[in-house]
mmCIF file of C-alpha atoms in Angstrom:
data_model
loop_
_atom_site.group_PDB
_atom_site.id
_atom_site.type_symbol
_atom_site.label_atom_id
_atom_site.label_comp_id
_atom_site.label_asym_id
_atom_site.label_seq_id
_atom_site.Cartn_x
_atom_site.Cartn_y
_atom_site.Cartn_z
ATOM 1 C CA MET L 1 -13.958 25.351 -24.338
ATOM 2 C CA CYS L 2 -16.222 23.783 -26.942
ATOM 3 C CA GLU L 3 -18.860 21.220 -25.941
ATOM 4 C CA GLU L 4 -17.195 18.416 -27.915
ATOM 5 C CA SER L 5 -13.850 18.794 -26.127
ATOM 6 C CA ALA L 6 -15.635 18.635 -22.766
ATOM 7 C CA MET L 7 -17.129 15.206 -23.463
ATOM 8 C CA PRO L 8 -15.476 12.302 -21.602
ATOM 9 C CA LYS L 9 -13.441 9.843 -23.624
ATOM 10 C CA THR L 10 -14.620 6.217 -23.564
ATOM 11 C CA ILE L 11 -12.322 3.244 -24.218
ATOM 12 C CA LEU L 12 -13.520 -0.338 -24.571
ATOM 13 C CA ILE L 13 -11.488 -2.963 -22.704
ATOM 14 C CA ALA L 14 -12.395 -6.628 -23.145
ATOM 15 C CA ALA L 15 -11.329 -9.790 -21.305
ATOM 16 C CA PHE L 16 -12.699 -13.313 -21.701
ATOM 17 C CA GLU L 17 -12.682 -16.282 -19.355
ATOM 18 C CA GLY L 18 -11.307 -19.610 -20.563
ATOM 19 C CA TRP L 19 -8.516 -20.367 -22.997
ATOM 20 C CA ASN L 20 -7.475 -16.695 -23.220
ATOM 21 C CA ASP L 21 -7.360 -16.169 -19.454
ATOM 22 C CA ALA L 22 -4.569 -18.237 -17.896
ATOM 23 C CA SER L 23 -4.866 -18.082 -14.094
ATOM 24 C CA GLN L 24 -7.632 -15.452 -14.521
ATOM 25 C CA ALA L 25 -4.987 -12.745 -14.916
ATOM 26 C CA ALA L 26 -6.931 -10.900 -17.637
ATOM 27 C CA THR L 27 -10.506 -11.011 -16.335
ATOM 28 C CA ASN L 28 -9.295 -10.053 -12.865
ATOM 29 C CA VAL L 29 -8.229 -6.694 -14.317
ATOM 30 C CA VAL L 30 -11.878 -5.952 -15.069
ATOM 31 C CA ARG L 31 -13.020 -7.230 -11.665
ATOM 32 C CA HIS L 32 -10.389 -5.083 -9.957
ATOM 33 C CA LEU L 33 -11.448 -1.928 -11.838
ATOM 34 C CA VAL L 34 -15.129 -2.539 -11.126
ATOM 35 C CA SER L 35 -14.344 -2.841 -7.409
ATOM 36 C CA ARG L 36 -12.156 0.286 -7.287
ATOM 37 C CA TYR L 37 -14.145 2.814 -9.312
ATOM 38 C CA GLU L 38 -17.724 3.971 -9.610
ATOM 39 C CA SER L 39 -19.152 1.323 -11.949
ATOM 40 C CA GLN L 40 -22.486 0.134 -13.229
ATOM 41 C CA GLU L 41 -23.729 -2.623 -15.505
ATOM 42 C CA VAL L 42 -24.965 -0.960 -18.672
ATOM 43 C CA ARG L 43 -25.394 -3.627 -21.351
ATOM 44 C CA HIS L 44 -25.457 -7.378 -21.992
ATOM 45 C CA ILE L 45 -25.228 -9.622 -25.028
ATOM 46 C CA ASP L 46 -27.922 -12.303 -25.161
ATOM 47 C CA ASN L 47 -26.264 -15.640 -24.426
ATOM 48 C CA GLU L 48 -28.532 -17.736 -26.658
ATOM 49 C CA GLY L 49 -26.700 -19.136 -29.658
ATOM 50 C CA PHE L 50 -23.202 -18.240 -28.470
ATOM 51 C CA TYR L 51 -22.528 -20.871 -25.772
ATOM 52 C CA ASP L 52 -22.310 -24.632 -25.456
ATOM 53 C CA TYR L 53 -23.695 -25.214 -21.972
ATOM 54 C CA GLN L 54 -21.731 -28.455 -21.619
ATOM 55 C CA VAL L 55 -18.576 -26.337 -21.883
ATOM 56 C CA ALA L 56 -19.641 -23.037 -20.297
ATOM 57 C CA ARG L 57 -22.010 -24.537 -17.776
ATOM 58 C CA PRO L 58 -24.763 -22.551 -16.030
ATOM 59 C CA MET L 59 -24.366 -22.124 -12.279
ATOM 60 C CA ILE L 60 -27.005 -22.569 -9.588
ATOM 61 C CA CYS L 61 -26.948 -20.511 -6.412
ATOM 62 C CA SER L 62 -29.202 -19.659 -3.517
ATOM 63 C CA VAL L 63 -30.377 -16.060 -3.200
ATOM 64 C CA GLN L 64 -32.389 -15.274 -0.055
ATOM 65 C CA GLY L 65 -33.371 -18.911 0.246
ATOM 66 C CA ARG L 66 -34.448 -19.295 -3.377
ATOM 67 C CA LYS L 67 -32.462 -21.167 -5.996
ATOM 68 C CA ARG L 68 -31.436 -19.175 -9.040
ATOM 69 C CA ILE L 69 -29.787 -20.258 -12.294
ATOM 70 C CA ILE L 70 -26.948 -18.040 -13.498
ATOM 71 C CA TRP L 71 -26.396 -18.411 -17.234
ATOM 72 C CA PRO L 72 -23.081 -17.548 -18.895
ATOM 73 C CA GLN L 73 -23.395 -14.072 -20.297
ATOM 74 C CA THR L 74 -21.530 -11.031 -21.570
ATOM 75 C CA THR L 75 -21.639 -7.992 -19.306
ATOM 76 C CA PHE L 76 -20.545 -4.441 -20.074
ATOM 77 C CA TYR L 77 -19.638 -2.088 -17.217
ATOM 78 C CA ASP L 78 -19.320 1.678 -17.444
ATOM 79 C CA ILE L 79 -16.329 2.475 -15.219
ATOM 80 C CA ALA L 80 -15.829 6.152 -14.386
ATOM 81 C CA VAL L 81 -12.043 6.367 -14.092
ATOM 82 C CA SER L 82 -12.170 10.171 -14.094
ATOM 83 C CA PRO L 83 -14.634 12.874 -15.153
ATOM 84 C CA MET L 84 -12.971 12.877 -18.574
ATOM 85 C CA LEU L 85 -12.217 9.160 -18.977
ATOM 86 C CA HIS L 86 -14.572 6.194 -18.856
ATOM 87 C CA LEU L 87 -13.820 2.536 -19.525
ATOM 88 C CA LEU L 88 -16.503 0.396 -21.126
ATOM 89 C CA ALA L 89 -15.376 -2.961 -19.716
ATOM 90 C CA GLN L 90 -16.556 -6.173 -21.365
ATOM 91 C CA ILE L 91 -16.220 -9.450 -19.458
ATOM 92 C CA ALA L 92 -17.562 -12.840 -20.526
ATOM 93 C CA PRO L 93 -16.756 -16.511 -20.963
ATOM 94 C CA GLU L 94 -15.227 -17.026 -24.398
ATOM 95 C CA PRO L 95 -18.185 -17.812 -26.700
ATOM 96 C CA ASN L 96 -18.286 -21.247 -28.328
ATOM 97 C CA TYR L 97 -20.210 -20.354 -31.491
ATOM 98 C CA ARG L 98 -20.854 -17.547 -34.007
ATOM 99 C CA TRP L 99 -17.793 -15.468 -33.271
ATOM 100 C CA GLU L 100 -18.376 -13.121 -36.204
ATOM 101 C CA GLU L 101 -21.869 -12.180 -35.015
ATOM 102 C CA TYR L 102 -20.617 -11.899 -31.430
ATOM 103 C CA CYS L 103 -17.930 -9.403 -32.484
ATOM 104 C CA ARG L 104 -20.443 -7.414 -34.541
ATOM 105 C CA GLN L 105 -22.737 -7.133 -31.516
ATOM 106 C CA THR L 106 -19.794 -6.043 -29.357
ATOM 107 C CA LEU L 107 -18.849 -3.314 -31.814
ATOM 108 C CA ARG L 108 -22.446 -2.106 -32.014
ATOM 109 C CA VAL L 109 -22.305 -1.574 -28.244
ATOM 110 C CA ALA L 110 -18.977 0.230 -28.711
ATOM 111 C CA GLU L 111 -20.553 2.517 -31.307
ATOM 112 C CA ASP L 112 -23.531 3.219 -29.028
ATOM 113 C CA TYR L 113 -21.104 4.458 -26.354
ATOM 114 C CA ASP L 114 -18.965 6.407 -28.823
ATOM 115 C CA VAL L 115 -15.875 4.348 -27.994
ATOM 116 C CA SER L 116 -12.634 5.864 -29.287
ATOM 117 C CA ASP L 117 -10.317 2.838 -28.866
ATOM 118 C CA VAL L 118 -10.583 -0.919 -28.321
ATOM 119 C CA ILE L 119 -8.165 -2.738 -25.990
ATOM 120 C CA THR L 120 -8.214 -6.519 -25.545
ATOM 121 C CA LEU L 121 -6.549 -8.268 -22.609
ATOM 122 C CA GLY L 122 -5.313 -11.851 -22.415
ATOM 123 C CA SER L 123 -3.020 -14.167 -20.470
ATOM 124 C CA MET L 124 -1.294 -17.400 -21.493
ATOM 125 C CA PHE L 125 0.743 -20.133 -19.869
ATOM 126 C CA ASP L 126 4.417 -20.176 -20.778
ATOM 127 C CA GLU L 127 7.820 -21.357 -19.582
ATOM 128 C CA CYS L 128 8.677 -18.230 -17.633
ATOM 129 C CA PRO L 129 10.015 -17.883 -14.066
ATOM 130 C CA HIS L 130 7.891 -16.271 -11.370
ATOM 131 C CA THR L 131 11.041 -14.616 -10.011
ATOM 132 C CA ARG L 132 11.301 -12.246 -12.991
ATOM 133 C CA PRO L 133 8.903 -9.639 -14.440
ATOM 134 C CA LEU L 134 6.263 -11.579 -16.354
ATOM 135 C CA PRO L 135 6.645 -11.173 -20.138
ATOM 136 C CA LEU L 136 4.242 -8.755 -21.820
ATOM 137 C CA ASP L 137 3.319 -8.611 -25.499
ATOM 138 C CA ILE L 138 1.647 -5.401 -26.687
ATOM 139 C CA SER L 139 0.397 -4.946 -30.244
ATOM 140 C CA LYS L 140 -1.200 -1.816 -31.675
ATOM 141 C CA SER L 141 -3.109 -1.305 -34.915
ATOM 142 C CA GLY L 142 -0.732 -1.820 -37.815
ATOM 143 C CA CYS L 143 2.241 -2.475 -35.521
ATOM 144 C CA GLU L 144 2.809 -6.129 -34.640
ATOM 145 C CA CYS L 145 4.918 -7.166 -31.680
ATOM 146 C CA GLU L 146 7.668 -9.740 -32.151
ATOM 147 C CA SER L 147 5.525 -12.637 -30.947
ATOM 148 C CA ASP L 148 2.810 -11.738 -33.493
ATOM 149 C CA ARG L 149 5.296 -11.968 -36.347
ATOM 150 C CA GLU L 150 6.600 -15.325 -35.173
ATOM 151 C CA TYR L 151 3.309 -16.974 -34.121
ATOM 152 C CA ASN L 152 1.374 -19.369 -36.343
ATOM 153 C CA GLY L 153 -1.477 -21.271 -34.744
ATOM 154 C CA PRO L 154 -4.908 -21.084 -33.132
ATOM 155 C CA VAL L 155 -6.225 -17.823 -31.712
ATOM 156 C CA GLY L 156 -8.971 -16.877 -29.276
ATOM 157 C CA ILE L 157 -11.828 -14.397 -29.246
ATOM 158 C CA PRO L 158 -9.609 -11.434 -28.162
ATOM 159 C CA ASN L 159 -7.621 -11.778 -31.407
ATOM 160 C CA ILE L 160 -10.788 -12.025 -33.491
ATOM 161 C CA LEU L 161 -12.414 -9.031 -31.780
ATOM 162 C CA ASP L 162 -9.199 -7.053 -32.243
ATOM 163 C CA ALA L 163 -9.214 -7.857 -35.982
ATOM 164 C CA PHE L 164 -12.907 -6.965 -36.405
ATOM 165 C CA ALA L 165 -12.455 -3.711 -34.485
ATOM 166 C CA ALA L 166 -9.452 -2.699 -36.608
ATOM 167 C CA GLU L 167 -11.402 -3.491 -39.784
ATOM 168 C CA ALA L 168 -14.250 -1.295 -38.488
ATOM 169 C CA GLY L 169 -11.824 1.603 -38.082
ATOM 170 C CA PHE L 170 -11.204 1.524 -34.334
ATOM 171 C CA PRO L 171 -7.633 2.071 -33.096
ATOM 172 C CA THR L 172 -6.848 -1.207 -31.319
ATOM 173 C CA THR L 173 -4.351 -2.490 -28.786
ATOM 174 C CA SER L 174 -3.830 -6.080 -27.648
ATOM 175 C CA ILE L 175 -2.080 -6.719 -24.306
ATOM 176 C CA TRP L 176 -1.039 -10.241 -23.276
ATOM 177 C CA VAL L 177 0.883 -11.425 -20.233
ATOM 178 C CA SER L 178 2.648 -14.770 -19.894
ATOM 179 C CA VAL L 179 2.271 -16.630 -16.589
ATOM 180 C CA PRO L 180 4.244 -19.650 -15.293
ATOM 181 C CA HIS L 181 2.711 -22.928 -16.439
ATOM 182 C CA TYR L 182 4.010 -24.717 -13.328
ATOM 183 C CA TYR L 183 1.810 -22.544 -11.110
ATOM 184 C CA ALA L 184 -1.432 -22.894 -13.015
ATOM 185 C CA ASN L 185 -3.908 -23.777 -10.282
ATOM 186 C CA THR L 186 -4.173 -20.374 -8.629
ATOM 187 C CA GLU L 187 -5.035 -16.831 -9.661
ATOM 188 C CA CYS L 188 -1.934 -15.032 -10.923
ATOM 189 C CA MET L 189 -2.197 -11.647 -9.244
ATOM 190 C CA GLN L 190 1.232 -10.682 -10.542
ATOM 191 C CA GLY L 191 -0.091 -11.133 -14.079
ATOM 192 C CA THR L 192 -3.113 -8.979 -13.261
ATOM 193 C CA LEU L 193 -0.835 -6.279 -11.864
ATOM 194 C CA GLU L 194 1.394 -6.361 -14.970
ATOM 195 C CA LEU L 195 -1.652 -6.029 -17.252
ATOM 196 C CA LEU L 196 -3.096 -3.175 -15.181
ATOM 197 C CA ARG L 197 0.182 -1.262 -15.330
ATOM 198 C CA ALA L 198 0.438 -1.792 -19.087
ATOM 199 C CA LEU L 199 -3.156 -0.616 -19.465
ATOM 200 C CA SER L 200 -2.326 2.527 -17.471
ATOM 201 C CA LEU L 201 0.463 3.329 -19.928
ATOM 202 C CA ILE L 202 -1.720 2.706 -22.980
ATOM 203 C CA ILE L 203 -4.601 4.910 -21.785
ATOM 204 C CA GLU L 204 -2.140 7.443 -20.328
ATOM 205 C CA TYR L 205 -3.845 7.481 -16.949
ATOM 206 C CA PRO L 206 -2.563 5.970 -13.652
ATOM 207 C CA LEU L 207 -5.072 3.336 -12.575
ATOM 208 C CA ILE L 208 -5.520 2.513 -8.889
ATOM 209 C CA GLU L 209 -3.541 -0.607 -7.940
ATOM 210 C CA GLY L 210 -5.007 -0.885 -4.450
ATOM 211 C CA ASP L 211 -4.137 -4.206 -2.808
ATOM 212 C CA LEU L 212 -2.887 -5.790 -6.048
ATOM 213 C CA THR L 213 0.725 -5.090 -5.074
ATOM 214 C CA ARG L 214 0.294 -6.974 -1.796
ATOM 215 C CA LYS L 215 -1.521 -9.837 -3.526
ATOM 216 C CA ALA L 216 1.227 -10.054 -6.162
ATOM 217 C CA MET L 217 3.875 -10.295 -3.422
ATOM 218 C CA GLN L 218 1.885 -13.083 -1.769
ATOM 219 C CA TRP L 219 1.582 -14.882 -5.115
ATOM 220 C CA ARG L 220 5.372 -14.774 -5.573
ATOM 221 C CA SER L 221 5.913 -16.019 -2.012
ATOM 222 C CA ASP L 222 3.480 -18.892 -2.559
ATOM 223 C CA ALA L 223 5.229 -19.748 -5.824
ATOM 224 C CA ASP L 224 8.553 -19.900 -3.965
ATOM 225 C CA GLY L 225 7.004 -22.421 -1.606
ATOM 226 C CA LEU L 226 5.621 -24.498 -4.468
ATOM 227 C CA VAL L 227 9.007 -24.694 -6.187
ATOM 228 C CA SER L 228 10.617 -25.713 -2.900
ATOM 229 C CA ASP L 229 7.994 -28.391 -2.235
ATOM 230 C CA MET L 230 8.403 -29.783 -5.755
ATOM 231 C CA HIS L 231 12.225 -29.773 -5.451
ATOM 232 C CA ALA L 232 12.205 -27.880 -8.749
ATOM 233 C CA GLY L 233 15.032 -25.465 -7.995
ATOM 234 C CA ASP L 234 17.155 -26.671 -10.921
ATOM 235 C CA TYR L 235 14.228 -26.208 -13.316
ATOM 236 C CA LEU L 236 13.582 -22.691 -12.017
ATOM 237 C CA ALA L 237 17.289 -21.848 -12.371
ATOM 238 C CA ARG L 238 17.175 -22.944 -16.025
ATOM 239 C CA LEU L 239 14.130 -20.775 -16.678
ATOM 240 C CA GLU L 240 15.857 -17.805 -15.017
ATOM 241 C CA HIS L 241 19.002 -18.389 -17.088
ATOM 242 C CA ASP L 242 17.023 -18.536 -20.348
ATOM 243 C CA TYR L 243 15.000 -15.456 -19.379
ATOM 244 C CA ASP L 244 18.094 -13.410 -18.532
ATOM 245 C CA LEU L 245 19.917 -14.480 -21.693
ATOM 246 C CA ASP L 246 16.924 -13.563 -23.855
ATOM 247 C CA ALA L 247 16.568 -10.198 -22.105
ATOM 248 C CA ARG L 248 20.245 -9.456 -22.659
ATOM 249 C CA ALA L 249 19.972 -10.445 -26.322
ATOM 250 C CA LYS L 250 17.126 -7.975 -26.803
ATOM 251 C CA ARG L 251 19.106 -5.195 -25.102
ATOM 252 C CA ILE L 252 22.154 -5.828 -27.257
ATOM 253 C CA ALA L 253 20.096 -6.064 -30.448
ATOM 254 C CA SER L 254 18.502 -2.713 -29.670
ATOM 255 C CA ASN L 255 21.988 -1.165 -29.536
ATOM 256 C CA GLY L 256 22.823 -2.201 -33.092
ATOM 257 C CA MET L 257 24.224 -5.155 -35.031
ATOM 258 C CA PRO L 258 27.917 -4.820 -34.026
ATOM 259 C CA ALA L 259 26.987 -5.500 -30.400
ATOM 260 C CA CYS L 260 25.533 -8.886 -31.396
ATOM 261 C CA GLU L 261 29.082 -10.236 -31.637
ATOM 262 C CA GLU L 262 29.379 -9.791 -27.859
ATOM 263 C CA LEU L 263 26.260 -11.902 -27.335
ATOM 264 C CA LEU L 264 27.589 -14.587 -29.680
ATOM 265 C CA ARG L 265 30.849 -14.818 -27.726
ATOM 266 C CA GLU L 266 28.936 -15.094 -24.457
ATOM 267 C CA ALA L 267 26.704 -17.848 -25.838
ATOM 268 C CA GLU L 268 29.702 -19.798 -27.139
ATOM 269 C CA SER L 269 31.387 -19.495 -23.731
ATOM 270 C CA LEU L 270 28.270 -20.784 -21.974
ATOM 271 C CA LEU L 271 28.053 -23.764 -24.301
ATOM 272 C CA ARG L 272 31.727 -24.612 -23.810
ATOM 273 C CA ASN L 273 31.292 -24.507 -20.050
ATOM 274 C CA GLY L 274 28.209 -26.725 -20.217
ATOM 275 C CA VAL L 275 25.886 -24.133 -18.637
#
């Protein structure tokens, strides 16, 4: 076996706190991986010039009786998933300024570690039911997902980094999960689990789920209680109906155009019955 083929493969994964991280579903993927594998901090990006401290505020904490200021910063972890696969995991608050320079610095780190691929993670609030699999959107270099083709509007740093990385010649993948907007004030462990499983498929390696499955079940149970307390059963039923109808439409469309007539008849029947 030649020396080159024996070198471990390194993939950059990036997740950013803030607007791109609904219910912390994306950044918790990085935190989970750091806690489950042999990991070490390897690089940082200097925070000066990238953050508005009235938005991304510094934190103060006590360490061994002495107060310490923790500034918002970008951290890179080397995560040894296997002897032949490492993840260079980037986690940071979304920067407020100089996004182009920030992305250039990120890609310089990627080049230093001979990264082969760049994967960005994100989560967004949406009208989706917690009782169904959370919607995932996955886009690869030169292959847009349906939501990419339909979306027009503001984007966050994961989208910009993805574009810069593709322009620099890196194969890129963007993975986003939608989480219920009505359950916004808690960490969405189901979203984290969905992202982790999608990441496993993209990198073609089964990542350790650990206690995420249990935490996701607890999240769904807590969401059931919230809906009950809010007397929002009718609203949840509408979301489930819309989700199921959309899922069926996609299945029928994938089987060819003639099958769309069946969907049209079903939709007309639902409208006539006032559903």
